Amino acid sequence: MISILQLARPEILTLRPYEHAAWEPAFERMHANEMPWRASQEDSAAGLNRYPEPQPEELIEHLAQLYGTSPENVLAGRGSDEGIDLLVRAFCRAGEDSIMICPPTFGMYKVSARIQGAGVVEVPLLKERGFALDAERVLAAWNEKIKLIFLCSPNNPTGNLLDRAAIEALCTKLTDKAVVVVDEAYIEFAGVESIVPALARFENLVVLRTLSKAYALAGARCGALLAHKDIVALLSGVITPYALPTHTIESVLLCTDASHRAEAQARIQTILREREVLLNALVAVPAVRRVWRSDANFLLLQCVDVKSVLDAAMSGGLIIRDLRSNPLLADCVRVSVGTPEQNARLVRALERLPAAVSGDAA
Ligand SMILES: *Cc1c(COP(=O)(O)O)cnc(C)c1O
């Protein structure tokens, strides 16, 4: 057992996982209490009357290849959201342990911790340095109750990559002390290599990847948790037995084959061009105070008045993300890069707004 597993909850380490019906495709199934006939007009390849293969071998091999790792390092789940939840449940004792996050960041880390009854220690990103990771403060704030450190790169909702060398230095300094979870939901838009190859060097590194963004499969609900094989083995005893629905397995295999990968690559290039077009248009909009550069498929905007920007977008038939509930981004919105037509329509809708709200002296 690798030493980082000693951070996991003791009852999870000694858990005897549920024994699901054996996966023996050579035999006809009379061992899982399924119906022997399919529903009429049901169009899956495998048949929805059958339970799906748990951690399907072909899918796992495919994801390993897609992400440049080995099948033993891959756990597939219902989006990276499930990966986040599994980590928190397996590593944090309710009322005892904590996670660390670097706000402003993706909201699910905190929600998963709260559901589990785990604490949340916050070390904010450095806004004045383009929301850079404050690695020194992360180290200084660590204590032995903190089992997981969530780093999102590129970060949602600020859009910036975190410094790779700083992340790797944290992995080294926190060996045997904490699991460093790097959420790379948007890495395909960043034009840099994934941190996945570093899994070979750090037993306490976990990487989250998703098919929801670059592969246009948000509705399929599939993500991959990539980690040392012992972490994958531990979490595969915690994940629900038939986690991935048959339709999800079949759609993911289809939509990540060679031709779909080429399609995804081409569309990513279009999004990157449009990100630049949208950014340049939005910086010239009087109602927008600031647009941050982005390594993802969205832009963070600081607004003169968030409410009027949201309303103007809606009057153009578009909904953008209100970030006012986030104390660090109270005057900001987040915009996903859309089609060229949608982006142009958003800009037209915002251009009409005044530079200052009435009563605003500035
Ligand atoms: C969208 C997103 C995800 C993806 O979640 P899924 O459950 O895979 O759809 C994960 N992390 C971040 C930061 C995201 O923005």
Short mmCIF file of N, CA, C and O in Angstrom, two decimals, residues 6 82 102 111 131 133 139 141 174 177 200 228 251 308 343 361:
data_model
loop_
_atom_site.label_atom_id
_atom_site.label_comp_id
_atom_site.label_asym_id
_atom_site.label_seq_id
_atom_site.Cartn_x
_atom_site.Cartn_y
_atom_site.Cartn_z
N GLN A 6 -2.73 6.03 3.72
CA GLN A 6 -2.95 6.11 5.16
C GLN A 6 -3.74 7.35 5.56
O GLN A 6 -4.24 7.44 6.68
N GLU A 82 -18.36 13.46 -9.82
CA GLU A 82 -18.36 12.23 -9.02
C GLU A 82 -16.96 11.96 -8.46
O GLU A 82 -16.83 11.49 -7.32
N CYS A 102 -8.75 27.10 -3.18
CA CYS A 102 -8.16 28.41 -3.46
C CYS A 102 -9.17 29.26 -4.22
O CYS A 102 -9.21 29.26 -5.44
N VAL A 111 -19.08 22.29 -1.81
CA VAL A 111 -20.38 21.63 -1.61
C VAL A 111 -20.16 20.17 -1.20
O VAL A 111 -20.77 19.67 -0.26
N PHE A 131 -4.83 36.18 -10.45
CA PHE A 131 -5.37 35.01 -9.77
C PHE A 131 -4.36 33.85 -9.72
O PHE A 131 -4.72 32.69 -9.90
N LEU A 133 -1.71 31.17 -8.07
CA LEU A 133 -1.70 30.31 -6.88
C LEU A 133 -0.71 30.87 -5.86
O LEU A 133 0.43 31.19 -6.19
N LEU A 139 1.06 26.10 1.69
CA LEU A 139 1.91 25.29 2.57
C LEU A 139 1.79 25.74 4.02
O LEU A 139 1.67 24.92 4.93
N ALA A 141 -0.66 27.18 5.43
CA ALA A 141 -2.00 26.94 5.99
C ALA A 141 -2.30 25.46 6.19
O ALA A 141 -3.28 25.09 6.82
N LEU A 174 4.21 18.09 0.06
CA LEU A 174 3.10 17.49 0.79
C LEU A 174 3.03 15.97 0.61
O LEU A 174 2.02 15.35 0.92
N LYS A 177 1.39 13.83 3.10
CA LYS A 177 0.67 14.77 3.97
C LYS A 177 -0.71 15.11 3.44
O LYS A 177 -1.66 15.28 4.19
N ALA A 200 3.29 9.76 -12.73
CA ALA A 200 4.33 8.75 -12.55
C ALA A 200 5.31 9.15 -11.45
O ALA A 200 6.01 8.31 -10.89
N HIS A 228 -2.62 7.28 -8.93
CA HIS A 228 -1.91 6.03 -8.64
C HIS A 228 -2.91 4.89 -8.56
O HIS A 228 -4.02 5.07 -8.06
N SER A 251 -22.09 6.32 -25.92
CA SER A 251 -21.89 7.65 -26.52
C SER A 251 -20.45 8.12 -26.39
O SER A 251 -19.90 8.75 -27.29
N SER A 308 -27.41 45.23 -14.74
CA SER A 308 -27.79 45.74 -16.06
C SER A 308 -27.13 44.92 -17.17
O SER A 308 -27.71 44.75 -18.25
N ASN A 343 -21.79 35.22 -29.94
CA ASN A 343 -20.82 36.17 -29.36
C ASN A 343 -21.09 37.59 -29.86
O ASN A 343 -21.07 38.55 -29.08
N ALA A 361 -20.61 58.06 -9.36
CA ALA A 361 -19.78 59.24 -9.59
C ALA A 361 -18.60 58.96 -10.53
O ALA A 361 -18.10 59.84 -11.18
#
